[in-house]
CSV table of C-alpha atoms in Angstrom, one decimal:
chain,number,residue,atom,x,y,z
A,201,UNK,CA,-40.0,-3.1,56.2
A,202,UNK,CA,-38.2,-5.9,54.1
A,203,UNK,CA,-39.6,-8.4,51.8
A,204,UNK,CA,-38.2,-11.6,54.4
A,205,UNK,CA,-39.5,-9.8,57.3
A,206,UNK,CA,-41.0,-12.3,59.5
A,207,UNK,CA,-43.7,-9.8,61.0
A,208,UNK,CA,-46.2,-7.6,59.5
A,209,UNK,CA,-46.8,-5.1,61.6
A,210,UNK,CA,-51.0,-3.5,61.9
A,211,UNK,CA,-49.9,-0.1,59.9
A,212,UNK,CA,-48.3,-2.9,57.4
A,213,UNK,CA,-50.6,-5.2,56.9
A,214,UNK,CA,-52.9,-1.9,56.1
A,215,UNK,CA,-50.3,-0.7,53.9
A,216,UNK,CA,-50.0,-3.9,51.9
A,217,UNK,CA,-54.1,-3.9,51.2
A,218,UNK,CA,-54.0,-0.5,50.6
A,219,UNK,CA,-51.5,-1.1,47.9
A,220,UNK,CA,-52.7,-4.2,46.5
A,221,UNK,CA,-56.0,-2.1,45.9
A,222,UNK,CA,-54.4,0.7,43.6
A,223,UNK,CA,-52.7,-2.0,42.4
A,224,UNK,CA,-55.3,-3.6,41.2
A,225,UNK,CA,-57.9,-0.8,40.5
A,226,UNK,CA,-54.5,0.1,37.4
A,227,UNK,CA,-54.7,-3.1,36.2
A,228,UNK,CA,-58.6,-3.6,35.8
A,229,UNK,CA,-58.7,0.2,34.0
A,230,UNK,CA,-55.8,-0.5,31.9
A,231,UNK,CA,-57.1,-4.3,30.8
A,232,UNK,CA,-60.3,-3.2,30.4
A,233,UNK,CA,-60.1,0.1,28.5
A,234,UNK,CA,-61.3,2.9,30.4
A,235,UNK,CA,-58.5,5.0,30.0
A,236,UNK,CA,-56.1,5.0,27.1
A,237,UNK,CA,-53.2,2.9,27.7
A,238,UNK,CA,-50.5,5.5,26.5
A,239,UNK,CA,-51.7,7.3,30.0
A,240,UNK,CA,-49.9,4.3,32.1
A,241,UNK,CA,-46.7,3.8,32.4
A,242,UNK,CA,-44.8,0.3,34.1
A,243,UNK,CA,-43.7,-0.4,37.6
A,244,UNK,CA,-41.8,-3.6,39.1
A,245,UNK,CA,-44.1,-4.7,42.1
A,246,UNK,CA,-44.5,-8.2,43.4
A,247,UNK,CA,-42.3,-9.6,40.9
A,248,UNK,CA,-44.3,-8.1,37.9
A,249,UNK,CA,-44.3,-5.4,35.4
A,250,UNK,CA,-47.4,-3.5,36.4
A,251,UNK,CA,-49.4,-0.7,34.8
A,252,UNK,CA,-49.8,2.9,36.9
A,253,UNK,CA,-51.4,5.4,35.6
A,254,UNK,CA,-50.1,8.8,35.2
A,255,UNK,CA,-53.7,11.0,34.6
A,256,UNK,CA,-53.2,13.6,37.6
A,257,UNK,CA,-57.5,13.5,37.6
A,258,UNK,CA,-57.3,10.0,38.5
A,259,UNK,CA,-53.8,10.1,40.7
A,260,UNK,CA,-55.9,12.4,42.7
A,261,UNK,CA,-59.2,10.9,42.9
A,262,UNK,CA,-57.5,7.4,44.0
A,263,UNK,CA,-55.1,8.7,45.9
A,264,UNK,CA,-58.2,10.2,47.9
A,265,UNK,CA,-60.0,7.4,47.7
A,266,UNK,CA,-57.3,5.4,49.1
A,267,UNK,CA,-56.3,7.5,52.5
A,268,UNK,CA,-59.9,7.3,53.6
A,269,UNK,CA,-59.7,3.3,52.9
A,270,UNK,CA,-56.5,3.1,54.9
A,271,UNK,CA,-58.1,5.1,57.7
A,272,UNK,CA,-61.5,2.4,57.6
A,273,UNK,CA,-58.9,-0.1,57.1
A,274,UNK,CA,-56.7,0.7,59.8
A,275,UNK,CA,-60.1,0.8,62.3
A,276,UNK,CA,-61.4,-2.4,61.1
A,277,UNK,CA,-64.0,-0.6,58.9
A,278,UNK,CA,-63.8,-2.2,55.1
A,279,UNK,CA,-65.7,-5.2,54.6
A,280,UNK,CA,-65.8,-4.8,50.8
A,281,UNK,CA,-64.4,-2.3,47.7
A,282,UNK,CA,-66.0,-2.8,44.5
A,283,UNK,CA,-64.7,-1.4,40.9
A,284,UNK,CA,-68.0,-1.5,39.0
A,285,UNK,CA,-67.5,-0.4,35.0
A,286,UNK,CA,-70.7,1.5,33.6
A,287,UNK,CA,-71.3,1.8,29.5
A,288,UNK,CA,-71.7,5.8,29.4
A,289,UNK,CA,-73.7,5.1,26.2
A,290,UNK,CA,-76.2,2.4,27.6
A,291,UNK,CA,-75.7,3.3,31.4
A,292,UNK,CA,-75.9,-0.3,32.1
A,293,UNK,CA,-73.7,-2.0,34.9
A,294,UNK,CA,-71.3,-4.1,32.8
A,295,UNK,CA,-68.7,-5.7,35.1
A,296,UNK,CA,-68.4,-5.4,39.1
A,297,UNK,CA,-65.2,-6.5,40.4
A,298,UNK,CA,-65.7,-7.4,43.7
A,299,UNK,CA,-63.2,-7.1,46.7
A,300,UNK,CA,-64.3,-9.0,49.8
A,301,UNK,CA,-62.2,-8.0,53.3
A,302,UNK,CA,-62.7,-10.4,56.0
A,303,UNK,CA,-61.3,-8.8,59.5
A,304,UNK,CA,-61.3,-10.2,62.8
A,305,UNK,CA,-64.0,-8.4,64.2
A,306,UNK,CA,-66.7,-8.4,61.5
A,307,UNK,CA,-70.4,-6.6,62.1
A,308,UNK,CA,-73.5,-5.3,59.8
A,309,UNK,CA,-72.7,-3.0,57.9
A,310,UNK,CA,-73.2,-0.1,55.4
A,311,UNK,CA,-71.8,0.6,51.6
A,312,UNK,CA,-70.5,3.4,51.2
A,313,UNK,CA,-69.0,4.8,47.6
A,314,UNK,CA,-67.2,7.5,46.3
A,315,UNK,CA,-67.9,7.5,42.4
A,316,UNK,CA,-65.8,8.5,39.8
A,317,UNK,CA,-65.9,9.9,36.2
A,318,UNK,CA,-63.6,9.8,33.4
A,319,UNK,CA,-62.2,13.5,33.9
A,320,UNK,CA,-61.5,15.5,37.2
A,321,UNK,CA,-64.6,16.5,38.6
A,322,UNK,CA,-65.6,13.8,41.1
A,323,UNK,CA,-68.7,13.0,43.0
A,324,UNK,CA,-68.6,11.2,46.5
A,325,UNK,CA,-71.7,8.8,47.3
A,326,UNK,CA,-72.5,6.2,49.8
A,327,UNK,CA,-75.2,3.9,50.0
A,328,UNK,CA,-76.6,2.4,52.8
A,329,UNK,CA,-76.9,-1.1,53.2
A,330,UNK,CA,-76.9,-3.9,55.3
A,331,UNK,CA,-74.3,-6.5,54.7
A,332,UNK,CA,-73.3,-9.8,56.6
A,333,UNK,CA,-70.0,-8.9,58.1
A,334,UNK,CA,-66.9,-11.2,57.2
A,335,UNK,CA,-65.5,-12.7,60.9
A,336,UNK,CA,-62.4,-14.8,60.4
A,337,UNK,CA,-60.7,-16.9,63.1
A,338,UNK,CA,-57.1,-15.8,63.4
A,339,UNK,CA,-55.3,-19.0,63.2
A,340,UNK,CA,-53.2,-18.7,60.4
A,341,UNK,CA,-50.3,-17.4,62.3
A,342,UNK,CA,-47.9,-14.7,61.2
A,343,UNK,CA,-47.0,-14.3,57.5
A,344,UNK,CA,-43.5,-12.8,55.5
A,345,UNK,CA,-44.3,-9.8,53.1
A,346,UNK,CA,-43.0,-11.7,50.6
A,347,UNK,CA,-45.3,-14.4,51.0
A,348,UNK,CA,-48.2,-12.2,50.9
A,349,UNK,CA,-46.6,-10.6,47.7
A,350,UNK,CA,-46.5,-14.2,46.5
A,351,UNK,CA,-50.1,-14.6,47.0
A,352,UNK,CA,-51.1,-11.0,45.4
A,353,UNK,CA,-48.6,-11.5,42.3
A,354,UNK,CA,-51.2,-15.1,41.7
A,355,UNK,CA,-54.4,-12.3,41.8
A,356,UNK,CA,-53.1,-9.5,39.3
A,357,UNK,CA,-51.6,-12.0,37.1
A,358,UNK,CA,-55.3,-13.5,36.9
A,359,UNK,CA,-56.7,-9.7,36.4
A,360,UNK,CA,-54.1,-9.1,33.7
A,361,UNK,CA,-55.7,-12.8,32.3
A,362,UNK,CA,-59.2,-11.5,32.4
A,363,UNK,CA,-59.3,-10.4,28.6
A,364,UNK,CA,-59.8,-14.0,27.6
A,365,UNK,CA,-62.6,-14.4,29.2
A,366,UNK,CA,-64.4,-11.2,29.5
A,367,UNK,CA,-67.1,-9.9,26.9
A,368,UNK,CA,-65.6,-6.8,25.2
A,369,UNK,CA,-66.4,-3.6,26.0
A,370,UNK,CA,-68.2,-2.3,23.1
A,371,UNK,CA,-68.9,1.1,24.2
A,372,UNK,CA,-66.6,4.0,25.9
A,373,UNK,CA,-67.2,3.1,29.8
A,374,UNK,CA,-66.7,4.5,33.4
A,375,UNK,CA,-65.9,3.6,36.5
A,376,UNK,CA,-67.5,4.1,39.9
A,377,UNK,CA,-65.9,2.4,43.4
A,378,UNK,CA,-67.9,1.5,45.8
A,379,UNK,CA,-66.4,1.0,49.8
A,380,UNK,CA,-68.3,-1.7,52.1
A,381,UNK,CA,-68.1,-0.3,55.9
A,382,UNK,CA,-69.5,-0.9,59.3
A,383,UNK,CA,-72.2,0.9,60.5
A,384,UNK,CA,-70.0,2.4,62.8
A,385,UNK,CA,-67.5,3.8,60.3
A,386,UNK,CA,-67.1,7.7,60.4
A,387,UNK,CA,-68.2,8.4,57.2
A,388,UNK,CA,-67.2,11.9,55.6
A,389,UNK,CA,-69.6,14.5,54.8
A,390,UNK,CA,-68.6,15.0,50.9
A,391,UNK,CA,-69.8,11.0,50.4
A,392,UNK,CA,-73.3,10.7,49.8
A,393,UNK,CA,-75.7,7.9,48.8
A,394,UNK,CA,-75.1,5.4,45.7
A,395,UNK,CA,-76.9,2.2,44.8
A,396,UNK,CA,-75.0,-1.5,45.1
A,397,UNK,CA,-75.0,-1.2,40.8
A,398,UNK,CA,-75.8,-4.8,40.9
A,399,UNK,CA,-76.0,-6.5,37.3
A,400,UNK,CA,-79.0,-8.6,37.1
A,401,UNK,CA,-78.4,-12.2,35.7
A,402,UNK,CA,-74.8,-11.9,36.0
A,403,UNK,CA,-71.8,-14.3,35.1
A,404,UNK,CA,-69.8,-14.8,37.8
A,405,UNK,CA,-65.9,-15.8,38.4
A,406,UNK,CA,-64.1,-16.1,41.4
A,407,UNK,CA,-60.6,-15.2,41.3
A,408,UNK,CA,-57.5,-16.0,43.7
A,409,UNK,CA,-57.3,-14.8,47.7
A,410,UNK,CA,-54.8,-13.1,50.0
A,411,UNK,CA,-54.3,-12.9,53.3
A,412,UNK,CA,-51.9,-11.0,55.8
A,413,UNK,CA,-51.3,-11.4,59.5
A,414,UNK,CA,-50.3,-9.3,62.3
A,415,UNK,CA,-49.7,-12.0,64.9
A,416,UNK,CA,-51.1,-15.1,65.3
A,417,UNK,CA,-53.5,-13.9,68.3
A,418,UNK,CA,-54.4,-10.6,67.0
A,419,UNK,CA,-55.8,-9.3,63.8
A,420,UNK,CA,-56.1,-10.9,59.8
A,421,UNK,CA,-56.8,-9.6,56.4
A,422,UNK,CA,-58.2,-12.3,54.0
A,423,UNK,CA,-58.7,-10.6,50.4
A,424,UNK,CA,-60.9,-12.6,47.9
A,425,UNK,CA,-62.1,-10.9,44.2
A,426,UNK,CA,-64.8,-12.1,42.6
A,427,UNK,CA,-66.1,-11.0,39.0
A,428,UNK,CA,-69.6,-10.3,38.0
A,429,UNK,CA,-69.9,-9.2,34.5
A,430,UNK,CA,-73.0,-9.1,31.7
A,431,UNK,CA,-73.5,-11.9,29.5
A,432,UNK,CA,-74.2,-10.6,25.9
A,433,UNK,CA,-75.7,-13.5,25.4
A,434,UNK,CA,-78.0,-13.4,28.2
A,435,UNK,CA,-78.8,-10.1,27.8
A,436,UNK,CA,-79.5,-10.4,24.1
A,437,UNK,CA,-81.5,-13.7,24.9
């Protein structure tokens, strides 16, 4: 499928959220310092130079992470992925990057999470709670990938921007993601339960959205990201 095409197709539209995830899951561990930047190396996507990294532990763990959210995606499932960044000294919850997908057909749902360490031994999770689905009317007709791209590009460019605003990290730090589903999402057995990780007190920034069409009378992605992160001075106060 071509950048001009005029029509995203449903296993294309999945593929571009599905992307635009990994995408940005790089980009928040490379800005933020979780891994060590010589384990990246750049890629040309959606007009930018973007950071991938090259850690087989963590090629693996996403790439895991990321069939099972294509699969959720591609029923309808996903209602939200969050990247939340945990001081392995303090244990506190220092930054939650929020991914909110609005579908068509939105319902209660159920987090599920599938946590993730700093080295290859990974633990799945998933909590259980209930959430107000996202339902969307789908009038927004159809979309080119490049337009979609367009929109994206805007989003990462404001990750990459982050660092001026963020607190630093003043401690070696983890991340764990955490998948929003329906409650009727088949939900594999090697996930078990998490908590939500919320961060009480939080500062909060919204960032840019996305959306991608299929049709104009069947299904809609709409991707927003908001950032919750600890104040120091807040938590000092």
């Amino acid at each position: 499928m071509g950048a001009n095409d005029t029509v995203i197709t449903l296993k294309g539209s999945v593929d571009i959220v599905s992307e635009f995830f990994f995408t940005a899951i790089n980009s928040i561990l490379y800005q933020r310092g979780i891994y060590q930047p010589e384990t990246f190396k750049r890629e040309s996507k959606y007009g930018l130079t973007v950071l991938t990294t090259t850690d087989q532990g963590l090629l693996s763990y996403l790439g895991s992470v990321m069939s099972q959210m294509e699969s959720w995606l591609t029923d309808g499932d996903v209602q939200r992925l969050v990247v939340v960044v945990t001081g392995i000294d303090s244990g506190e919850t220092l930054e939650r990057w929020q991914f909110n997908v609005c579908v068509e057909d939105g319902s209660t749902g159920v987090e599920v999470s599938m946590m993730a360490g700093n080295d290859e031994n990974v633990s799945y999770n998933v909590t259980k709670n209930n959430l107000s689905g996202g339902k969307i009317k789908n009038n927004r007709g159809s979309k080119t990938v490049k337009e979609v791209h367009d929109e994206i590009q805007a989003i990462i460019r404001q990750v990459t921007a982050s660092v001026t605003f963020l607190p630093l990290l003043n401690e070696p730090c983890s991340f764990d993601l955490l998948i929003y589903t329906s409650k009727t999402a088949v939900v594999p057995t090697k996930w078990a339960d998490s908590d939500p990780r919320y961060i009480m007190n939080s500062q909060e920034v919204k960032l840019r959205s996305f959306t991608t069409s299929v049709s104009p009378f069947i299904s809609v992605f709409s991707v927003d990201v908001l950032i919750f992160y600890l104040s120091l001075t807040l938590n000092s106060s």
